mmCIF file of C-alpha atoms in Angstrom:
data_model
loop_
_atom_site.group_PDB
_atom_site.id
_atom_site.type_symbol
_atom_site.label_atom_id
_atom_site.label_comp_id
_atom_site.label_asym_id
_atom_site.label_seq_id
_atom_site.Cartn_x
_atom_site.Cartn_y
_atom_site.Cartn_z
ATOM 1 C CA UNK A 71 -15.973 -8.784 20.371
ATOM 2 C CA UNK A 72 -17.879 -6.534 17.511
ATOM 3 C CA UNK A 73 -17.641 -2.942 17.374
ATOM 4 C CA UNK A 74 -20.401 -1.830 14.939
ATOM 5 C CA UNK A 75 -20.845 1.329 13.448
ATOM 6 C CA UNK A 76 -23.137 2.985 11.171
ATOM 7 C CA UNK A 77 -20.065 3.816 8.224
ATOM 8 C CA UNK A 78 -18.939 1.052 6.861
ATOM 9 C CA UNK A 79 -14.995 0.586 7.552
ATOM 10 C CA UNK A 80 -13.031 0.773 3.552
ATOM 11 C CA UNK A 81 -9.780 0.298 4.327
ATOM 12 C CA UNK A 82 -7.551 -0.764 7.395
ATOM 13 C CA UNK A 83 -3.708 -1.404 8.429
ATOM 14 C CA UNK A 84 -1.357 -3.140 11.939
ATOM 15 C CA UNK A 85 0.469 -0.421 13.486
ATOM 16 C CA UNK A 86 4.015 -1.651 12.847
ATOM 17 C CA UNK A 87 5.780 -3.740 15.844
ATOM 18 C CA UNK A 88 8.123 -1.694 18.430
ATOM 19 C CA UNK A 89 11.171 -2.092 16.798
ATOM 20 C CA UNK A 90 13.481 -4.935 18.572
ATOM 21 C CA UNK A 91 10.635 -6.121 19.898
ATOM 22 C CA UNK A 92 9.674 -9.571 18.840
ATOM 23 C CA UNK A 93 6.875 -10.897 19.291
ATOM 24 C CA UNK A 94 4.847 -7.651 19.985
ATOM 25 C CA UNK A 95 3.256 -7.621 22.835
ATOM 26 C CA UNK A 96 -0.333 -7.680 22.417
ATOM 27 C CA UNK A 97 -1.220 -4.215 24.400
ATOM 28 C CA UNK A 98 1.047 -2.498 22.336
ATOM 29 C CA UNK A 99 -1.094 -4.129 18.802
ATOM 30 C CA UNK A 100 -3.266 -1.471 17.575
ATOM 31 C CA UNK A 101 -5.324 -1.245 14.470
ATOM 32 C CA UNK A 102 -6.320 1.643 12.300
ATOM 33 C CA UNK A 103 -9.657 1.849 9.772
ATOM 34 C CA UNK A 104 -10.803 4.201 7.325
ATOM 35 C CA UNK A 105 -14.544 4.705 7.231
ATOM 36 C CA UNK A 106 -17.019 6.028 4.556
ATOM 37 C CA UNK A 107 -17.871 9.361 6.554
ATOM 38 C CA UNK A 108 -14.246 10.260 6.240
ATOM 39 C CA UNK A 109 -12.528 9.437 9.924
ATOM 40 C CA UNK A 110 -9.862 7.600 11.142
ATOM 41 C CA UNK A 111 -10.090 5.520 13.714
ATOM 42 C CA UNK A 112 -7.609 3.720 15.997
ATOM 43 C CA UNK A 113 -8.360 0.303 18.191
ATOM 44 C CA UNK A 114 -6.752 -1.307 20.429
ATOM 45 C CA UNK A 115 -6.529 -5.456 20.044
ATOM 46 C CA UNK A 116 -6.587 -6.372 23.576
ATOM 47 C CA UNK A 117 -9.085 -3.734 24.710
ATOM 48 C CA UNK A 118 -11.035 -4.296 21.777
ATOM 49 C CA UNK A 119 -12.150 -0.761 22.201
ATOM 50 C CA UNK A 120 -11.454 2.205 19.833
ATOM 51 C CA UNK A 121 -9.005 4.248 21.403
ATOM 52 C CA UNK A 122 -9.014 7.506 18.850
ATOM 53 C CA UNK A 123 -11.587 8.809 16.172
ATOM 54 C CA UNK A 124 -10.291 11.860 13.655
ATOM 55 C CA UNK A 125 -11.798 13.411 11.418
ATOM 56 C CA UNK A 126 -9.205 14.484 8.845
ATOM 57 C CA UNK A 127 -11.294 13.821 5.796
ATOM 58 C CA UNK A 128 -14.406 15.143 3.904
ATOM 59 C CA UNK A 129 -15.110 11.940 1.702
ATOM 60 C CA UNK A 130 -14.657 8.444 2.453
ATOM 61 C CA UNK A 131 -11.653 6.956 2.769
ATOM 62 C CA UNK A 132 -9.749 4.296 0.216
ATOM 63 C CA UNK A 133 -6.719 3.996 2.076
ATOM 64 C CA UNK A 134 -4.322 4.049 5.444
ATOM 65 C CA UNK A 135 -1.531 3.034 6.722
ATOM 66 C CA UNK A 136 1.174 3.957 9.012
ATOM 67 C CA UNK A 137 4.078 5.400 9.020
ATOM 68 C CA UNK A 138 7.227 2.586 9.798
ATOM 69 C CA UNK A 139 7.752 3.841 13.106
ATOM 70 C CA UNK A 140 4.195 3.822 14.319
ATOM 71 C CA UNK A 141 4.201 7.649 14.907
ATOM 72 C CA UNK A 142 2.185 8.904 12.315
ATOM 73 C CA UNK A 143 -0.913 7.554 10.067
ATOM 74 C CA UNK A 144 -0.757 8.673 6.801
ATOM 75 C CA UNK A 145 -4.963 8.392 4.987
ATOM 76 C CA UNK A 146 -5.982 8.972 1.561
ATOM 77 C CA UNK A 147 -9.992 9.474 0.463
ATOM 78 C CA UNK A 148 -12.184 9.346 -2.783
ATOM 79 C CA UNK A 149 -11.913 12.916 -3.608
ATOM 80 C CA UNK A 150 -7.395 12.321 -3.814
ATOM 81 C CA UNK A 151 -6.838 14.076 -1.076
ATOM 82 C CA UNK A 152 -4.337 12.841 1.451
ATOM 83 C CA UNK A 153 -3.822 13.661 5.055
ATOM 84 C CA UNK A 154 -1.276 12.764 7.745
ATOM 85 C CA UNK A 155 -1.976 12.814 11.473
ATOM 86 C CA UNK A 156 -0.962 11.944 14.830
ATOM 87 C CA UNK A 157 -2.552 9.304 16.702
ATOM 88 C CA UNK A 158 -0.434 10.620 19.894
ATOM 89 C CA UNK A 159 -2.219 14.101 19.772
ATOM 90 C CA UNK A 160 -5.812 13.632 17.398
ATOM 91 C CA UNK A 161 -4.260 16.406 15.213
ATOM 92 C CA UNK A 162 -3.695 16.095 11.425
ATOM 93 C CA UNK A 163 -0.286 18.249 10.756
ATOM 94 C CA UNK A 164 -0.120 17.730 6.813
ATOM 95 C CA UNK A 165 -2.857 17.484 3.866
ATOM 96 C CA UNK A 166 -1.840 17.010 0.383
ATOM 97 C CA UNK A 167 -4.087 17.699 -2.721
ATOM 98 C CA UNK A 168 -1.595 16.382 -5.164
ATOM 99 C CA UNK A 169 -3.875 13.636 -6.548
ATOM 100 C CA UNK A 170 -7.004 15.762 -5.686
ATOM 101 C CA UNK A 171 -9.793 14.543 -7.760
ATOM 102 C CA UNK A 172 -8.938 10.827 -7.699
ATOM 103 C CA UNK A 173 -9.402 8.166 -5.418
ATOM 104 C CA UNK A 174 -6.285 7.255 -3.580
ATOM 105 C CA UNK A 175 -5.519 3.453 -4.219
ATOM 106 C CA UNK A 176 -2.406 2.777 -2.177
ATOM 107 C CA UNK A 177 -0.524 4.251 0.450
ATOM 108 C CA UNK A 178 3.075 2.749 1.552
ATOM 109 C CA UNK A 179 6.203 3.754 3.729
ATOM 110 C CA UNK A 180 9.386 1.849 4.030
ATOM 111 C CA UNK A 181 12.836 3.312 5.822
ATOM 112 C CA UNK A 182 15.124 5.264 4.032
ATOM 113 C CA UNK A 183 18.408 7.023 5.245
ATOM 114 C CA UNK A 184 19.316 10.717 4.906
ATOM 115 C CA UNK A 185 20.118 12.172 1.613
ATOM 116 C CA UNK A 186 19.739 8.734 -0.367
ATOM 117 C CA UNK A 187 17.753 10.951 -2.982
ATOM 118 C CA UNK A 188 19.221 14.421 -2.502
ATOM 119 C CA UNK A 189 16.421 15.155 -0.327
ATOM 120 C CA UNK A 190 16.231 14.761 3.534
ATOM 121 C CA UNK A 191 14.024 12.681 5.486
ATOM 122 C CA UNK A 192 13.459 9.760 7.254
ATOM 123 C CA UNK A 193 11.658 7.232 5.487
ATOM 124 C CA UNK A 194 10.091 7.160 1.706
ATOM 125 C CA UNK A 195 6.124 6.800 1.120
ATOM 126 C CA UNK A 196 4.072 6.754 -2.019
ATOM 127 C CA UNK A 197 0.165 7.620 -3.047
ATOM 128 C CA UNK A 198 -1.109 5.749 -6.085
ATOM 129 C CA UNK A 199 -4.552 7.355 -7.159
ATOM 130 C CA UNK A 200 -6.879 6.037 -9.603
ATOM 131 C CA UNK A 201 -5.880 8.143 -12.759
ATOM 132 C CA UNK A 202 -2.668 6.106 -12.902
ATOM 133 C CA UNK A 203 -0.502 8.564 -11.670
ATOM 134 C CA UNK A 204 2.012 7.830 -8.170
ATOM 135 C CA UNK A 205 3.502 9.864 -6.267
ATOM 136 C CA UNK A 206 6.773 9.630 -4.146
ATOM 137 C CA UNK A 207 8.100 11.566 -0.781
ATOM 138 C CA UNK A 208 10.939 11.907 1.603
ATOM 139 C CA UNK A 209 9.515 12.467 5.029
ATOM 140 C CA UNK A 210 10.953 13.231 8.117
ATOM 141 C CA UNK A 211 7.920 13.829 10.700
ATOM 142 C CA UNK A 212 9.784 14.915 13.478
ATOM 143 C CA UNK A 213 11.215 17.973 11.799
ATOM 144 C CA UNK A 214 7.979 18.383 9.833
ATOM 145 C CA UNK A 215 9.595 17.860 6.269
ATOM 146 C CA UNK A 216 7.904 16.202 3.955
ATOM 147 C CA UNK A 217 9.174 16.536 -0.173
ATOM 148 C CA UNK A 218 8.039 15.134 -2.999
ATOM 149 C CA UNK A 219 11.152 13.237 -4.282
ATOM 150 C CA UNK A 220 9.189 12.345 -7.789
ATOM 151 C CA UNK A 221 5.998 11.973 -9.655
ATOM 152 C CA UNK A 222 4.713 9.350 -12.337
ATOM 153 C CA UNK A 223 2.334 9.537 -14.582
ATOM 154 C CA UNK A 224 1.579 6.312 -16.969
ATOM 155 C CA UNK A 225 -0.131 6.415 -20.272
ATOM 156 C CA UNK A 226 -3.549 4.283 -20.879
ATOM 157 C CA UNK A 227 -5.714 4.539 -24.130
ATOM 158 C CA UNK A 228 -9.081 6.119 -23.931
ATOM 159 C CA UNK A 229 -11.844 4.670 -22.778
ATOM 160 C CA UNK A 230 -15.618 5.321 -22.910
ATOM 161 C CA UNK A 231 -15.666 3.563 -19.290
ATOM 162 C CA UNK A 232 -15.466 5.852 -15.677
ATOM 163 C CA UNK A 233 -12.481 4.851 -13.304
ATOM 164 C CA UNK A 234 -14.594 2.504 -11.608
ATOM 165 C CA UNK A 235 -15.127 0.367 -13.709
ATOM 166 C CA UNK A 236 -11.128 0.057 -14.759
ATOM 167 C CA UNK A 237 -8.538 -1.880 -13.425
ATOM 168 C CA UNK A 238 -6.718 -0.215 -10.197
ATOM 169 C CA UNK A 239 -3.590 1.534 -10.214
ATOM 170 C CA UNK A 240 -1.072 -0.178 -7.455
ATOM 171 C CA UNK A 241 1.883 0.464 -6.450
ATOM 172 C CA UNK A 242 5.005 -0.786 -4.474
ATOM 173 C CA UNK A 243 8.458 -0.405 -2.853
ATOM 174 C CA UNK A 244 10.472 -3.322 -3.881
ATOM 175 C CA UNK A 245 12.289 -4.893 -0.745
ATOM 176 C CA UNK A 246 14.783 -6.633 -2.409
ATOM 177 C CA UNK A 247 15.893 -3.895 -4.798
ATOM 178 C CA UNK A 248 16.877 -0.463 -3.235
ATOM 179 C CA UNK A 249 15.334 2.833 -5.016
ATOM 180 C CA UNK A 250 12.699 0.391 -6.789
ATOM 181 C CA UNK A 251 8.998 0.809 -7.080
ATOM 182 C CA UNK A 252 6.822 -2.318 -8.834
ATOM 183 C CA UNK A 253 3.557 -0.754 -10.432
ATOM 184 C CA UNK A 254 0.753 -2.209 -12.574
ATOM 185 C CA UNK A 255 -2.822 -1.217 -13.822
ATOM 186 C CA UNK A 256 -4.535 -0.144 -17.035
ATOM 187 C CA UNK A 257 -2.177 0.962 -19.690
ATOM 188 C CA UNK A 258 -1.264 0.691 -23.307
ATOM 189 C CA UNK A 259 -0.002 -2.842 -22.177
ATOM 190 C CA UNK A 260 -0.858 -5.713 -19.733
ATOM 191 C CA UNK A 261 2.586 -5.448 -17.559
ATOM 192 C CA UNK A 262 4.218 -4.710 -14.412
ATOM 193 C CA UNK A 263 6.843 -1.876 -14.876
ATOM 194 C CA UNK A 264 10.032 -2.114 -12.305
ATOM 195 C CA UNK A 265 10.688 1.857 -11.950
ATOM 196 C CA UNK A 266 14.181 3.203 -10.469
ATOM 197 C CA UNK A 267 13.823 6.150 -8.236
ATOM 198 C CA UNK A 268 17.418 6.794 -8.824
ATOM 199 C CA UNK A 269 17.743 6.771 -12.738
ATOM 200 C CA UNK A 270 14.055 8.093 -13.399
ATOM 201 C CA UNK A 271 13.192 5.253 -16.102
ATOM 202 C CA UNK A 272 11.612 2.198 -15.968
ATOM 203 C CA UNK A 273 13.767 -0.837 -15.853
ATOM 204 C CA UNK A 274 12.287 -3.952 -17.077
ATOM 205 C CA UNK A 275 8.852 -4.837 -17.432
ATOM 206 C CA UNK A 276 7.159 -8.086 -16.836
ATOM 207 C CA UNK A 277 4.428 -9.094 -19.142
ATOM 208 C CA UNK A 278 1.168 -10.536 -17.736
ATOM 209 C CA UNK A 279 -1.845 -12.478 -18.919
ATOM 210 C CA UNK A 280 -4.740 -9.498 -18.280
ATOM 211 C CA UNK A 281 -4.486 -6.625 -16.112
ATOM 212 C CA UNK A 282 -4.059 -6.855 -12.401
ATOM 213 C CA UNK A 283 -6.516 -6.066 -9.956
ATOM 214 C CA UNK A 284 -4.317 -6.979 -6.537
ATOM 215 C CA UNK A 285 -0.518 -6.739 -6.065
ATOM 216 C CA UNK A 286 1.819 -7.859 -2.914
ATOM 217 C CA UNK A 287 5.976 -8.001 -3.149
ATOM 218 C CA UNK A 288 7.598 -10.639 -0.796
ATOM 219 C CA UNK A 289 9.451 -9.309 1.934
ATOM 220 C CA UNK A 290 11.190 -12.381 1.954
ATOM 221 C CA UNK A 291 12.008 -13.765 -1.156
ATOM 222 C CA UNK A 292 12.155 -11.943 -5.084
ATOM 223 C CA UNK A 293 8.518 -13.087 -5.555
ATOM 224 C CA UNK A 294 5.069 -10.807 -6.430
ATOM 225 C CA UNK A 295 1.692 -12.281 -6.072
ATOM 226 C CA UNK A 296 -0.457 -10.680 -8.831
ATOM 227 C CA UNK A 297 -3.990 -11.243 -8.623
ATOM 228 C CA UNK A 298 -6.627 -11.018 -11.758
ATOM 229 C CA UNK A 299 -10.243 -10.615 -13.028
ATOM 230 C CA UNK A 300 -10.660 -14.148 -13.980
ATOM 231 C CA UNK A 301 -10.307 -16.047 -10.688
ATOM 232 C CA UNK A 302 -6.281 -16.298 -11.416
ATOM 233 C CA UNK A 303 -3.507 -15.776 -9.438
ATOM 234 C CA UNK A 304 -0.134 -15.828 -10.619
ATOM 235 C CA UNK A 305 3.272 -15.935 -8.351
ATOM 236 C CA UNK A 306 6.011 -14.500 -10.420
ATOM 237 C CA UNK A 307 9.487 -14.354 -9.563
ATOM 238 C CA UNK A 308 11.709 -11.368 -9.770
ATOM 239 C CA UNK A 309 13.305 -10.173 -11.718
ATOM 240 C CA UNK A 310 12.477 -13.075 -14.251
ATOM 241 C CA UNK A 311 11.813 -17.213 -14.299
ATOM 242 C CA UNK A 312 8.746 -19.072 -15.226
ATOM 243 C CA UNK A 313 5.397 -17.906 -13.248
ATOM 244 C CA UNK A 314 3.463 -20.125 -11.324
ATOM 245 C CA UNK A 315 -0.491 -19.607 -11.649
ATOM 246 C CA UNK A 316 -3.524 -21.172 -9.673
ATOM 247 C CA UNK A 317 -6.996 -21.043 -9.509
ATOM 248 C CA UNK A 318 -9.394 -21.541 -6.630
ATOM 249 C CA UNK A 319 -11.140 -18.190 -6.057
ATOM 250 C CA UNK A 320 -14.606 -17.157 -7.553
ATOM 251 C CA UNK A 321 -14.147 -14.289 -8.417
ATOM 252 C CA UNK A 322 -11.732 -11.219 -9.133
ATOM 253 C CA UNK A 323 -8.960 -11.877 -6.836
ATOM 254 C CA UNK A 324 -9.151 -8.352 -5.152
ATOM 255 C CA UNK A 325 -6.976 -8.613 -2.074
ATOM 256 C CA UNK A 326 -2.566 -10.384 -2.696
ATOM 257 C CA UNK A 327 -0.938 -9.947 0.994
ATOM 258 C CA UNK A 328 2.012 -11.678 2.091
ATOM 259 C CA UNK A 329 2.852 -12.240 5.452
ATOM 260 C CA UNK A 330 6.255 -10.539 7.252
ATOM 261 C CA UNK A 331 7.893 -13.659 6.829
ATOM 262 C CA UNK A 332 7.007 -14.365 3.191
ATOM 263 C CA UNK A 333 6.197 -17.831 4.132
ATOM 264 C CA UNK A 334 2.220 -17.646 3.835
ATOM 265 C CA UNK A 335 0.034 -15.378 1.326
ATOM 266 C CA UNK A 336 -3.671 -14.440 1.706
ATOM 267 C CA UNK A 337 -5.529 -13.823 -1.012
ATOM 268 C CA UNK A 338 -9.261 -12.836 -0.773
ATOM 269 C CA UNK A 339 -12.329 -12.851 -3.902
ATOM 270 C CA UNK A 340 -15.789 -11.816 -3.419
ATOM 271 C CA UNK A 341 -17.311 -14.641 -1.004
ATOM 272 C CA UNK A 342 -13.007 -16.629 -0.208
ATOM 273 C CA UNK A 343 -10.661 -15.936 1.552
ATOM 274 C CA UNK A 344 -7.579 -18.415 0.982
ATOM 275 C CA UNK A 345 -4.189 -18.495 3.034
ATOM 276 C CA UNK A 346 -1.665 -20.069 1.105
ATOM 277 C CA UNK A 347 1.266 -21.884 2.147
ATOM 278 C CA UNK A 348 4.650 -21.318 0.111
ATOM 279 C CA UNK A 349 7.289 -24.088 0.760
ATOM 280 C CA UNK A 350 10.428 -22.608 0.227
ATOM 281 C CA UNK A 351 9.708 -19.133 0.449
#
C-alpha cells in the first residue's frame, strides 16, 4: 500500500516498542515522517493509513525521532529550529531556537536516571545542526522540564563553500559507555571525537581516512559503522583495534544503521541499498 503526497517525506523514525513487550505487536508499530512543507506525520503499519498530521514547523524538516518511551516526537527543520509534540493530543508543547539558522542533522534520546548530571529529567536527547555545533538536554516530559545539560561547538577552517556542500555534522550517544557522545564532521581534522558529558572534554579521538558523511554506534557490540564520500565504509571498533573497510556502494555512503540487535547493518548510496550481515556481532 502507497500513500502519496505532494511534499516529499525528508526524514522518518519506528516509534520505539512497548517496553517488555517483545515482539511488538504489529497494531501497536507506528511510523513518523518529516515532510518538506514542515508537518509531522504519524502512520500506522497495519492500517497503512496516516493516523496524525501536525504542523509544528515553518520549513521543511531534516529530522525526527521519538522520544524512548513513545510519548513524545521530538522534529528539527532547515531553518534550526526544533519542536516537540504530542502525538496523543496534535499539540506541540516545546520549540527550541537554539540552533536557529541551521539545519538540524540529528536528533537522538536514550534513558537516563534522575540527577545523573545535576539536572532532573527523564531521559537525555541531543540536536546536531549543520554549523557543527550539538546540543544536549535532560528532559522529563511529564513534568514539562526540559534543560540544556551542555553545548558543543567544534572548530573547522574556513571555507569558500556553503554548508551544503560540506560534510554533515552527526552525532551520538554511545551505548556502551555511560555519559559518552561519538561525533564527527568537518573540522581541523578527519576524526571521530569520543566526548564525556561528565568531565566536559573530549576523550580520545579516532582518526579516519576522509570525513564522514553517515555514522551508526552498535547497540550491541563496541563497534561504529562510518560511512564516506568515496564509496567506503569502514567498521571500527571501540575504543581502538584495527578497522575493517569495504566497498560495494556507488556512491557517498549516506545512510550507516544498525539493527537493535547489532547483528545486521544497512547501509544505503545514491541508487543501493545493502544489508550487511556481521558474524559475531
Amino acid at each position: 500500500v502507497c500513500v502519496v503526497f505532494l511534499q516529499s517525506c525528508q526524514c522518518l523514525a519506528w516509534k520505539p516498542r512497548p517496553a517488555r513487550v517483545w515482539p511488538c505487536p504489529v497494531e501497536s508499530q507506528h511510523v513518523v515522517a518529516g515532510y518538506s512543507d514542515g508537518t509531522v506525520r504519524v502512520f500506522s503499519v497495519s492500517r497503512t493509513e496516516m493516523e496524525l498530521k501536525m504542523h509544528p514547523h515553518a520549513a521543511a524538516l531534516t529530522a525526527v525521532t521519538y522520544s524512548t518511551n513513545g510519548e513524545m516526537i521530538l522534529s528539527g527543520g532547515k531553518d534550526g529550529i526544533v519542536a516537540v509534540s504530542s502525538p496523543r493530543t496534535g499539540m506541540t508543547i516545546h520549540v527550541l531556537a537554539d540552533h536557529k539558522g541551521s539545519p538540524i542533522t540529528v536528533l537522538q534520546c536514550t534513558r537516563k536516571q534522575y540527577h545523573d548530571f545535576g539536572v532532573e529529567g527523564g531521559e537525555l536527547w541531543l540536536a546536531t545542526s549543520s554549523d557543527r555545533r550539538v546540543s544536549v538536554w535532560a528532559s522529563d516530559w511529564l513534568q514539562d522540564k526540559c534543560d540544556l545539560l551542555d553545548w558543543l561547538s567544534f572548530p573547522a577552517p574556513a571555507g569558500p563553500e556553503g554548508l551544503d556542500s560540506l560534510p554533515p555534522s552527526l552525532a551520538a550517544f554511545s551505548p556502551w559507555e555511560h555519559g559518552v557522545l561519538v561525533y564527527v564532521g568537518f573540522g581541523m581534522q578527519k576524526e571521530a571525537l569520543f566526548y564525556s558529558l561528565r568531565k566536559k572534554q573530549v576523550l580520545r579521538k579516532i582518526s579516519l581516512p576522509a570525513f564522514a558523511t553517515s555514522l551508526s554506534l552498535s547497540p550491541a557490540v563496541p563497534f561504529m559503522a562510518i560511512g564516506f564520500g568515496d564509496r567506503l565504509l569502514r567498521l571500527q571498533p571501540c575504543p581502538a583495534g584495527e578497522p575493517q573497510d569495504y566497498a560495494g556502494h556507488d556512491d557517498t555512503v549516506h545512510l550507516c544503521r544498525f539493527a537493535p540487535s547489532g547483528r545486521r547493518l544497512l547501509t544505503a548510496s545514491h541508487s543501493a541499498v545493502l544489508l550487511w550481515e556481521l558474524t559475531g556481532a
